Coordinates of C-alpha atoms in Angstrom, one line a residue:
X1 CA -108.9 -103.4 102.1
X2 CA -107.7 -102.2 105.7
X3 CA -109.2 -103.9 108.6
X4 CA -108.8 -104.9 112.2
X5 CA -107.6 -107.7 113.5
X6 CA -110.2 -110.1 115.8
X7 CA -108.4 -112.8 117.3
X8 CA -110.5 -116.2 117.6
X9 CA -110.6 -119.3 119.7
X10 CA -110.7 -121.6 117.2
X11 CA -108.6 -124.0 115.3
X12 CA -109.0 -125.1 111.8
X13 CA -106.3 -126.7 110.5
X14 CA -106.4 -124.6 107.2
X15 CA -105.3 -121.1 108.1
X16 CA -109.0 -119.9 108.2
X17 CA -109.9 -116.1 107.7
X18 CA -113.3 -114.9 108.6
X19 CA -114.4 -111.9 106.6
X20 CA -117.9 -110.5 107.0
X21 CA -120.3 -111.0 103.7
X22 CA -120.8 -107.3 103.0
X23 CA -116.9 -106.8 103.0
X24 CA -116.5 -110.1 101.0
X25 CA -119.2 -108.9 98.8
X26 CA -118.0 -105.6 98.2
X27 CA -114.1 -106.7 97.7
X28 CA -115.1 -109.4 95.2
X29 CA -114.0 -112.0 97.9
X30 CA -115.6 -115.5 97.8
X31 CA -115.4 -118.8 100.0
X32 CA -112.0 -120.7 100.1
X33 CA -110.0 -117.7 98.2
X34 CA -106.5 -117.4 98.5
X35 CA -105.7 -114.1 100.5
X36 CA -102.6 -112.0 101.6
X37 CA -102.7 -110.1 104.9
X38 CA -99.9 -107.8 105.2
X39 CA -98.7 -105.8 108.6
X40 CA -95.3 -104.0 108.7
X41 CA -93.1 -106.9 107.5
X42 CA -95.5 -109.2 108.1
X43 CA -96.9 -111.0 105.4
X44 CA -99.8 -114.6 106.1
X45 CA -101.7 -116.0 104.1
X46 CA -104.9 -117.5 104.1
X47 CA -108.9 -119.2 103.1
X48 CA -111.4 -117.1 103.2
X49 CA -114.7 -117.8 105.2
X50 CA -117.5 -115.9 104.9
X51 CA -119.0 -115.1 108.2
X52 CA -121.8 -112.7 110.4
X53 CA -118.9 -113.5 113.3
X54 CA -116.9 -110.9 112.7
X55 CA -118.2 -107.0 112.0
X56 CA -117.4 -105.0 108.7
X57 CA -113.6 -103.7 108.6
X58 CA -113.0 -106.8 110.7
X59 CA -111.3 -109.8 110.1
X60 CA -111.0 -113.1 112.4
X61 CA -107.4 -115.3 112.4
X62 CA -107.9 -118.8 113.2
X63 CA -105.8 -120.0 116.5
X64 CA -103.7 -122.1 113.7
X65 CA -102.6 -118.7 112.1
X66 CA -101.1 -117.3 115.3
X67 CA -99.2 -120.1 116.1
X68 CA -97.2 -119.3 113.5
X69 CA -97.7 -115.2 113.1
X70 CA -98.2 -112.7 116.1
X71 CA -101.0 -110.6 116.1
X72 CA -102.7 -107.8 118.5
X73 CA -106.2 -107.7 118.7
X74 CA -107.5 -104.6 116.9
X75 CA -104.2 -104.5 115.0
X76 CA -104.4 -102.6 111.6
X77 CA -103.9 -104.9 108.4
X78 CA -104.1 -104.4 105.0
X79 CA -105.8 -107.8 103.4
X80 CA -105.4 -108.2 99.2
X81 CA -106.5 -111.4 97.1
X82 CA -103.8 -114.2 96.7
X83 CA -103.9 -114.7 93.4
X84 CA -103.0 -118.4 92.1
X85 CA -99.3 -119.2 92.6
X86 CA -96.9 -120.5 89.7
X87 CA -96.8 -123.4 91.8
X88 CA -100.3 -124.2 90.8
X89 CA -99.1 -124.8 87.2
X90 CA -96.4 -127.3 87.9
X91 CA -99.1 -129.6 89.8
X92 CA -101.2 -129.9 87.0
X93 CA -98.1 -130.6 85.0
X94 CA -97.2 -133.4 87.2
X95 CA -101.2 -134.4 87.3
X96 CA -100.2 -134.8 83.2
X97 CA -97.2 -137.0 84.0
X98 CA -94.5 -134.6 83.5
X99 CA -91.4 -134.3 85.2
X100 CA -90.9 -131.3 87.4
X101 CA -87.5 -129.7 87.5
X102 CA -85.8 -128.8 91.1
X103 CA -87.1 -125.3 90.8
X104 CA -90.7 -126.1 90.1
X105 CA -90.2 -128.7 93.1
X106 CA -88.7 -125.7 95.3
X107 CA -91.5 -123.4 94.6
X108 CA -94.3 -126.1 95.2
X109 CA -92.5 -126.8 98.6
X110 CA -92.2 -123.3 99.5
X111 CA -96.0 -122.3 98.7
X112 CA -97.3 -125.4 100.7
X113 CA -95.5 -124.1 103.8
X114 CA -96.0 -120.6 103.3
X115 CA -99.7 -121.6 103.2
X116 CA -100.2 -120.4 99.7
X117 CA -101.5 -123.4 98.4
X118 CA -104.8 -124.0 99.6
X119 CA -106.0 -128.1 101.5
X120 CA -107.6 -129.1 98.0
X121 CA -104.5 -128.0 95.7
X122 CA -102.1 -129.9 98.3
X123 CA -104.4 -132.6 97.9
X124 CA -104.0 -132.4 93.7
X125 CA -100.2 -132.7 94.3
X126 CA -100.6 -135.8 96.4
X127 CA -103.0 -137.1 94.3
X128 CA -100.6 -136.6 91.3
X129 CA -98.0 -138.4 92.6
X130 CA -99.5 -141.3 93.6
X131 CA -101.2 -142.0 90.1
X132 CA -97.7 -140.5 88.8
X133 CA -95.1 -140.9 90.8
X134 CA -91.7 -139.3 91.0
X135 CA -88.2 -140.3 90.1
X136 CA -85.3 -139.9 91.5
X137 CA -84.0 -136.8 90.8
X138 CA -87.3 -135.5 92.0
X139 CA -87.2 -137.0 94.9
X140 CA -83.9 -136.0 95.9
X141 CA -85.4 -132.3 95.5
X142 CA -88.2 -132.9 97.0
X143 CA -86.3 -134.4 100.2
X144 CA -83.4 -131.3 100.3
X145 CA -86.8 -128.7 99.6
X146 CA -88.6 -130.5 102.7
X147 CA -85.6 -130.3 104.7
X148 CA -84.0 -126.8 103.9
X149 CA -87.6 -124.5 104.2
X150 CA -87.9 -126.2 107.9
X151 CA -84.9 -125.5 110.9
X152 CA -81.7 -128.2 111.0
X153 CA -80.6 -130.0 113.9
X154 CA -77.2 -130.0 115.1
X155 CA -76.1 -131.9 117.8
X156 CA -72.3 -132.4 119.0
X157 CA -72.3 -135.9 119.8
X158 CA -71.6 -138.0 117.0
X159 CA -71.7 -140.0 115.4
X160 CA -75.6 -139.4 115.1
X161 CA -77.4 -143.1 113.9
X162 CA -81.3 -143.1 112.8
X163 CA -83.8 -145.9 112.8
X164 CA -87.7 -145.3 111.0
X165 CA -89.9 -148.3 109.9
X166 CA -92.2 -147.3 106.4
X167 CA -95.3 -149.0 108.5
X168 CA -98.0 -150.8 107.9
X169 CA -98.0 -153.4 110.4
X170 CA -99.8 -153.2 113.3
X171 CA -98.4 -153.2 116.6
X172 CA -95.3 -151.9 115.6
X173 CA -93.5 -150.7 118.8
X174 CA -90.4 -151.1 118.2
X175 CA -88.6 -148.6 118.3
X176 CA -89.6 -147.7 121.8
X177 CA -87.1 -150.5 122.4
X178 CA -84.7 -150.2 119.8
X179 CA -83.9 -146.4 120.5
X180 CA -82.9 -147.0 123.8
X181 CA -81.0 -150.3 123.5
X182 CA -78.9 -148.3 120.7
X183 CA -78.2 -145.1 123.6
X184 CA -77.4 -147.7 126.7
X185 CA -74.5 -149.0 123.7
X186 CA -73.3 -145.2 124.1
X187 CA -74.3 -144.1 120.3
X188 CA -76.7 -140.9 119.8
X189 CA -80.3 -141.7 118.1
X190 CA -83.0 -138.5 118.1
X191 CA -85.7 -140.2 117.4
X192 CA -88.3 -138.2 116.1
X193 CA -91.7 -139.6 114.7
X194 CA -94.9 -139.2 112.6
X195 CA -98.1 -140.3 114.3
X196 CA -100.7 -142.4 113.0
X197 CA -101.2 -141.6 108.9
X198 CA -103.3 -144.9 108.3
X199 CA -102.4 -146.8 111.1
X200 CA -103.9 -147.5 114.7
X201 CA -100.6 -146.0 116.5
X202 CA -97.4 -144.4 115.1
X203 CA -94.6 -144.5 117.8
X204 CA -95.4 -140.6 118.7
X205 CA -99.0 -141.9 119.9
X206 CA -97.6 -144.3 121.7
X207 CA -94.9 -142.9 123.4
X208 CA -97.5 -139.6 124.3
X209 CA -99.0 -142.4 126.7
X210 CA -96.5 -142.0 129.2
X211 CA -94.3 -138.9 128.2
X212 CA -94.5 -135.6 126.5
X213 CA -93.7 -135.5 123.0
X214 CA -94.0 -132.1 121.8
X215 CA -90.6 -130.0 122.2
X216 CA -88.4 -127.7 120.6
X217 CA -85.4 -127.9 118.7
X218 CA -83.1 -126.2 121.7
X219 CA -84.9 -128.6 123.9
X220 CA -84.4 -131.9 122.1
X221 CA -80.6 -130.5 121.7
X222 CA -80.4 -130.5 125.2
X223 CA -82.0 -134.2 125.8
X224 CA -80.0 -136.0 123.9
X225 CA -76.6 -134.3 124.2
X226 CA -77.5 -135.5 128.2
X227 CA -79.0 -139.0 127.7
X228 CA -78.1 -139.6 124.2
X229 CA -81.5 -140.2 123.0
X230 CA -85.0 -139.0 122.4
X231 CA -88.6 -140.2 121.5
X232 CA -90.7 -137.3 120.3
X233 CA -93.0 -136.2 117.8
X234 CA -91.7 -134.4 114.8
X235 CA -94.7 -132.3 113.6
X236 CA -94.4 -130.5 116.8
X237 CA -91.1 -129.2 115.5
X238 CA -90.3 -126.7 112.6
X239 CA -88.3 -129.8 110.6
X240 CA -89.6 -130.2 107.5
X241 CA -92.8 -128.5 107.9
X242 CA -94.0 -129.2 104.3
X243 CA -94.1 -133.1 105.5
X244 CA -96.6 -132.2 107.9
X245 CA -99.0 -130.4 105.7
X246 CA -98.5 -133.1 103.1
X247 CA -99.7 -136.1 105.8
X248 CA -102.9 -134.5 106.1
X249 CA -104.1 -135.0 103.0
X250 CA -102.5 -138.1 102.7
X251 CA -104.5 -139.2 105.6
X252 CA -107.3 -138.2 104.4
X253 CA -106.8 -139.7 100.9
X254 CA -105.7 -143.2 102.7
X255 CA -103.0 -142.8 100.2
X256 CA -99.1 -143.3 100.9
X257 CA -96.9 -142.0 97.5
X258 CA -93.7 -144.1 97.2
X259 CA -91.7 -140.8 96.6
X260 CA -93.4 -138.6 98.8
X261 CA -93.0 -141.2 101.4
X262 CA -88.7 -141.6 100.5
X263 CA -88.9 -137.5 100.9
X264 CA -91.1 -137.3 104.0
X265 CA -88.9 -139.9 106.1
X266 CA -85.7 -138.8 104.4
X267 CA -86.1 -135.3 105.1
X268 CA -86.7 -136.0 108.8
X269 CA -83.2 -137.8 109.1
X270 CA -81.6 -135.0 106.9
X271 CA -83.1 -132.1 109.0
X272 CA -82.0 -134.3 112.2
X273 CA -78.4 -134.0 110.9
X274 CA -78.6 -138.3 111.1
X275 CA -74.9 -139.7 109.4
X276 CA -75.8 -143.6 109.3
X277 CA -79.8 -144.4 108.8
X278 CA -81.5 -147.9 109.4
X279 CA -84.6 -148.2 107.6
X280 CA -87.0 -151.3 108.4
X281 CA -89.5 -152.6 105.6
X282 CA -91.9 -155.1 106.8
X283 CA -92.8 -157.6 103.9
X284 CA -96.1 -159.7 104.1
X285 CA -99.4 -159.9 103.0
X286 CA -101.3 -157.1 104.2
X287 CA -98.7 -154.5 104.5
X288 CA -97.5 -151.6 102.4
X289 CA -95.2 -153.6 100.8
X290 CA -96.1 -157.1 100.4
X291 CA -93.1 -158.9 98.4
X292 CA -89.5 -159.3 99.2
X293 CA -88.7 -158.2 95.3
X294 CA -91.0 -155.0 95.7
X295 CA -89.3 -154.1 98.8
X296 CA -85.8 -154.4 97.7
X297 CA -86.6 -152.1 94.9
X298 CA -87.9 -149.7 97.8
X299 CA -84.4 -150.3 99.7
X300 CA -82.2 -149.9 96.4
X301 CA -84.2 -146.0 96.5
X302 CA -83.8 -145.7 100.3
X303 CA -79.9 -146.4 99.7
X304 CA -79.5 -144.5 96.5
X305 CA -81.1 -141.1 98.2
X306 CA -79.1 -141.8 100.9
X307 CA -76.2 -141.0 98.3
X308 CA -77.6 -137.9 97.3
X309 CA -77.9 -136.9 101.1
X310 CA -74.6 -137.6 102.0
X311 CA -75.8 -140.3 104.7
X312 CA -75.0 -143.8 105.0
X313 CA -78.3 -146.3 104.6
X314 CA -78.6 -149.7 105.4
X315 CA -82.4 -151.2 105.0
X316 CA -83.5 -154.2 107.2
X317 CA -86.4 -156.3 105.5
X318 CA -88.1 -157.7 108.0
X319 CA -91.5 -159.7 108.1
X320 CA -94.8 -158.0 108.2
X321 CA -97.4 -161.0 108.1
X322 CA -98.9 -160.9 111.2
X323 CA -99.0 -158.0 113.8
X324 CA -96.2 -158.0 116.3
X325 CA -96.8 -158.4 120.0
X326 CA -99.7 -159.0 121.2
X327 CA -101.4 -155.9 121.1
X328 CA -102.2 -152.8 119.1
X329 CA -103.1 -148.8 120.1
X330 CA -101.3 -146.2 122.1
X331 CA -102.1 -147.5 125.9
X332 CA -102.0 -151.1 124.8
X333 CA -98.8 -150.8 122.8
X334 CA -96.9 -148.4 125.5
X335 CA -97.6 -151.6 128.4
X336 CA -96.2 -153.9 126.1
X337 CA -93.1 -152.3 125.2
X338 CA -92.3 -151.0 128.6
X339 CA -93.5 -154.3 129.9
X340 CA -90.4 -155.6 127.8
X341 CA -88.2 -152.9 128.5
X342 CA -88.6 -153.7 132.3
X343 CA -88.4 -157.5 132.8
X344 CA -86.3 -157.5 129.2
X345 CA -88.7 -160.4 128.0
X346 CA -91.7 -160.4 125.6
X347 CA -93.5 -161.4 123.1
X348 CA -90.9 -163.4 120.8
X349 CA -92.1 -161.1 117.5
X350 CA -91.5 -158.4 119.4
X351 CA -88.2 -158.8 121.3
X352 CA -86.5 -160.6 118.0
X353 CA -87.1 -157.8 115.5
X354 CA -85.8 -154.9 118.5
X355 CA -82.8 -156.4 118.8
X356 CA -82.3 -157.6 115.6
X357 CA -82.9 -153.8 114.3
X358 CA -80.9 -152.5 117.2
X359 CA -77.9 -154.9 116.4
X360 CA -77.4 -153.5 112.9
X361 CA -77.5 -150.4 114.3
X362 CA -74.6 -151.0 117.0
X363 CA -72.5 -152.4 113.9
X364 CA -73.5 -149.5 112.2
X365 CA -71.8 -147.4 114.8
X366 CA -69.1 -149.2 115.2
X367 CA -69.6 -150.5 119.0
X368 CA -70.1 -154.4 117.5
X369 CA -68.0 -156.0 115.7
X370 CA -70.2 -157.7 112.6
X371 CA -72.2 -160.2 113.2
X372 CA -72.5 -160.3 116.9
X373 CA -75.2 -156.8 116.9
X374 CA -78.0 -158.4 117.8
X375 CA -76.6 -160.7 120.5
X376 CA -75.2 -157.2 122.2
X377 CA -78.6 -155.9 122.0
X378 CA -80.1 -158.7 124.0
X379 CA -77.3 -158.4 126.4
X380 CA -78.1 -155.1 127.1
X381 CA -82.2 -155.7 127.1
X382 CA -82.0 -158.5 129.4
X383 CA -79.2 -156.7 131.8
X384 CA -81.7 -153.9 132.8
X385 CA -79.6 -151.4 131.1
X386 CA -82.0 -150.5 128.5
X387 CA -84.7 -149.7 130.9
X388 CA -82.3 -147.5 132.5
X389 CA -81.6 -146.1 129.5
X390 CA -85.5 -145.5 129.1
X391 CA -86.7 -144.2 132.5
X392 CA -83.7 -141.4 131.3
X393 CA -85.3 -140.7 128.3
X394 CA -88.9 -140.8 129.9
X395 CA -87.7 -138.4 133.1
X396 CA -86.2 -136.0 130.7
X397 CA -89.3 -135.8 128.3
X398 CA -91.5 -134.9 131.3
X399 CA -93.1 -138.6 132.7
X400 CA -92.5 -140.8 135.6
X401 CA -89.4 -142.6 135.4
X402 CA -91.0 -145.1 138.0
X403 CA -94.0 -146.1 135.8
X404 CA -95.5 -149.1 136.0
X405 CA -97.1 -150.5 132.9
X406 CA -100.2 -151.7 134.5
X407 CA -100.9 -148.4 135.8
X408 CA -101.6 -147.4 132.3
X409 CA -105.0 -147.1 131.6
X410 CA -106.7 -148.1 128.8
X411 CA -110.1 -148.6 127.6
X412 CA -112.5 -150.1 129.7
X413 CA -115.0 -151.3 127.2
X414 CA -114.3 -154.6 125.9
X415 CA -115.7 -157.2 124.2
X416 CA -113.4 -160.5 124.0
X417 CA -114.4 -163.0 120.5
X418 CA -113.7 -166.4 120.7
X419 CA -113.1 -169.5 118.4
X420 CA -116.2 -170.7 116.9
X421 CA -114.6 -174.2 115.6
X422 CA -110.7 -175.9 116.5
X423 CA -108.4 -175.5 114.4
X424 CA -105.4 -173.6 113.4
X425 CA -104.6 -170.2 112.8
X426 CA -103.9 -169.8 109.4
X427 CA -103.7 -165.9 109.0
X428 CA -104.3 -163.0 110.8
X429 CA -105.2 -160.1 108.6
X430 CA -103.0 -156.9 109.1
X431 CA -105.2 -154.5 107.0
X432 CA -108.5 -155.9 109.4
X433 CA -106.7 -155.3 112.6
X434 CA -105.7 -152.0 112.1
X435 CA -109.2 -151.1 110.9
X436 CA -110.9 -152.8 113.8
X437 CA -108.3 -150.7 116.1
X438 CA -109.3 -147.3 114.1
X439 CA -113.0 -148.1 114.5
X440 CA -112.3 -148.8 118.3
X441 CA -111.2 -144.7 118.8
X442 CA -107.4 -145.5 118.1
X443 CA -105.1 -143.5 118.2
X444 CA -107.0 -140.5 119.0
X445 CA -108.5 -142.5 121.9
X446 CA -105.5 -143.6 123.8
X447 CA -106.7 -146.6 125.3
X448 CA -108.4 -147.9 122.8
X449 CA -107.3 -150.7 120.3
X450 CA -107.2 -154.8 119.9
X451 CA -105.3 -157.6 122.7
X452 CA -104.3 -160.2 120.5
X453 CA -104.0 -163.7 122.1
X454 CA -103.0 -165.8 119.3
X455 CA -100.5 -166.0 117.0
X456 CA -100.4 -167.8 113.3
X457 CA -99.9 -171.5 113.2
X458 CA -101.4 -171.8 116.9
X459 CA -103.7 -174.5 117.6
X460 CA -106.9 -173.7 119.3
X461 CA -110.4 -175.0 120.4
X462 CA -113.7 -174.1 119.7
X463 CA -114.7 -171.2 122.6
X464 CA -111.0 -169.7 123.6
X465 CA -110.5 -166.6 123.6
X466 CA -108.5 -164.8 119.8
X467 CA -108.7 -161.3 120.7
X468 CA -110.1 -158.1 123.1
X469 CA -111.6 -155.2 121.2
X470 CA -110.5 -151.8 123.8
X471 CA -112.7 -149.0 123.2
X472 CA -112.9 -145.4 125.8
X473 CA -117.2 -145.5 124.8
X474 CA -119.8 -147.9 123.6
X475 CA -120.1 -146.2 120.7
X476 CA -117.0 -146.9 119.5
X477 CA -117.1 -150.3 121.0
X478 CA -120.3 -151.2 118.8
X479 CA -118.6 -149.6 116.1
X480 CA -115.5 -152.1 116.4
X481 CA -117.8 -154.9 117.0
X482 CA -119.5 -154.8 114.0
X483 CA -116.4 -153.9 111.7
X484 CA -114.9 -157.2 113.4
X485 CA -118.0 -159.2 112.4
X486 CA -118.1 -158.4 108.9
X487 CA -114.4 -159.3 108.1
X488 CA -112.2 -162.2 109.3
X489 CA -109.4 -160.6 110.8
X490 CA -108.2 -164.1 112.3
X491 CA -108.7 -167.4 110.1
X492 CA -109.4 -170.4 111.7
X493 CA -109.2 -173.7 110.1
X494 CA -108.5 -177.3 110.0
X495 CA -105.2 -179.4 109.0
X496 CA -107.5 -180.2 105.4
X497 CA -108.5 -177.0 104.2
X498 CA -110.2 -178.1 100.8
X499 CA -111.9 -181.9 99.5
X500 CA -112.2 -182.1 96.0
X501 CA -113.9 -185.4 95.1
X502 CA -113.7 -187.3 91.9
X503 CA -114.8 -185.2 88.8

């Protein structure tokens, strides 16, 4: 059918396409059907909504469809069903357990970024392969398909090293202190990160507090070939688009595939053009992965698709029992790690895995000789130069070089819980805190998220204070409050924790 173009305000994160019921009715169209709009060389695709919005002969793009494609209003396009892709038929082969071959791989990649698979078929695929997994051969083409349908990266200054931690615990901010140790050693590291997918923060989030984020591929080329570094968000750029796409359902899933993960963080460094990688797998109870056997398995994969990517890997297992800092969510996060950055102290979690993570990476590069990484990278905290380093990287991505942590707002609804008995901390639940944070407003609230004040195996007494729940509005506040009250998210108890008497 031919039909003019209406151009709406409105965003809805699945390529919507408003068609009114009497032409729906009339071309056999029905709710959530796949269809092809085609103008000159222009072909889109997208769901069909039924809607009184638009007139007959008229059809509405969603604002998310022009980002991409450029339309005039009134415009002249001819709209045909979709059809079901081939791609379709190798997702329910890997729903059976089946392998898929690098072609079937290719074509599922390219129909999930040309938009031809709908939310709930990229959802089957995610689904499939976390029930079914992938090996490696299929992740290496998933990786190389993610990377090679989205732009490529090159920067001249080499050599290009890469740091990305798989997650999970909360409060993880180190990066924001790693990347720029690494730059003020004279080595190149684009960082470019997810934001949160089930946590209360991803280093994007965080780093959005005080900076912009969002830029293009020209204009992170020019950053970094000037300061040598960069913190930004990589779903604002065209690298491995299909990643993107892929998150949201995984988000809303709350699920986390082992090989879709190795592609989606792998496909990031390859598009980035990144020659020596550092990844960082926290280990403890309450993270993704929660033994030291399970996550040198993972590292033996992160290393072995290294191979296949022609990059150099080295993985860092570090521990993940307990959050690390003292806080956790965007605002709360960004004070801490500048806080460190500044005065080159902090919290001893916090400061030891930065450095230790940053002096692999300077051995990496070749700027410390082995074994003395890490005591470089607290040189270079505790001399100022990293903060140098950062208020670069900060003036260069749009914020105030001359922040001051405390003028960082963050929320000003608070409720503070205290010890009900002494004791000890025996655990701190990871899992609990990051929920409490999410149930708070984090991250899409910015200053919203959890002060920690104590730390396991510290004594305390009955009434002080073990954390501040942040929250932007009451609502949320409540929300958090009552989440908190129903789980344990810190364990207090005594030196005897069981009597068993006589049987």
């Amino acid at each position: 059918m031919k039909a003019k173009v209406k151009l709406l305000d409105m965003y809805s994160g699945r390529y919507s396409v408003l068609i009114n019921e009497g032409d729906a009715k009339r071309e056999k169209l029905h709710a959530d059907d796949l269809v092809r709009i085609e103008a000159g060389k222009k072909t889109v695709y997208g769901s069909v909504v039924m809607s009184n919005l638009v007139s007959e002969g008229e059809i509405g793009l969603s604002s998310d469809i022009l980002q991409l494609h450029h339309f005039s209003e009134g415009e002249v396009v001819t709209v045909f069903p979709g059809g079901t892709p081939e791609s379709v038929r190798y997702i329910k082969k890997k729903m059976n357990g089946e392998k898929l071959r690098k072609v079937e791989i290719e074509a599922i990649v390219r129909d999930i970024v040309d938009r031809k698979l709908r939310d709930i078929e990229i959802s089957a695929f995610v689904t499939s392969l976390e029930i079914n997994g992938l090996d490696m051969d299929e992740i290496a083409a998933l990786t190389i398909a993610m990377a090679e349908t989205g732009d490529m990266l090159d920067i001249d200054r080499k050599p290009i090293m890469d740091v990305h931690s798989i997650g999970g615990v909360p409060g993880n901010k180190t990066n924001i202190l790693v990347v720029p140790i690494v730059a003020a050693a004279g080595l190149t590291i684009p960082k470019t990160s997810s934001r949160a997918i089930t946590s209360a923060a991803g280093t994007a989030d965080v780093v959005e507090v005080f900076a912009n984020v969002s830029f293009s591929l020209d204009e992170i080329k020019r950053i970094v070939e000037k300061v040598g570094a960069c913190l930004v968000w990589g779903g604002a750029l065209n690298l491995a688009p299909a990643d993107d796409i892929t998150i949201k359902a995984e988000r809303a899933l709350s699920v986390d595939p082992t090989g879709l993960m190795l592609a989606s963080i792998m496909s990031k460094k390859y598009a980035m053009g990144s020659q020596y990688v550092l990844i960082d797998i926290p280990t403890g109870k309450g993270v993704k992965v929660e033994t030291v056997d399970q996550a040198r398995a993972l590292a033996r994969d992160f290393i072995e698709l290294g191979k296949r990517l022609g990059q150099y890997v080295e993985v860092a297992i570090t521990y993940g029992g307990q959050p690390i800092g003292h806080t956790v969510g965007p605002a709360l996060e960004a004070r801490e790690a500048l806080s460190a950055l500044m005065t080159g102290t902090g919290p001893g979690s916090l400061i030891e895995k930065a450095t230790g993570l940053a002096g692999v990476l300077l051995e990496m590069g070749g700027v410390a000789p082995a074994g003395t990484g890490k005591k470089m990278a607290k040189e270079i905290l505790e001399s100022g130069k990293a903060w140098e380093k950062m208020k670069e990287i900060i003036e260069e991505q749009g914020g105030d070089p001359n922040i001051k942590p405390d003028e960082i707002p963050v929320g000003d609804k608070t409720y503070t819980f205290t010890a009900t008995a002494s004791g000890y901390v025996t655990a701190i639940d990871n899992r609990a805190i990051t929920a409490m944070a999410r149930s708070a407003g984090a991250p899409e609230d910015k200053g919203a998220g959890i002060e920690l004040y104590v730390k396991v195996g510290e004594k305390v007494k009955e009434g002080d204070p073990l954390f501040t729940i942040h929250a932007e509005t009451e609502a949320r506040l409540d929300q958090a409050i009552v989440f908190a009250r129903r789980t344990e998210p810190v364990r207090i108890e005594g030196m005897v924790l069981q009597r068993i008497g006589n049987i």
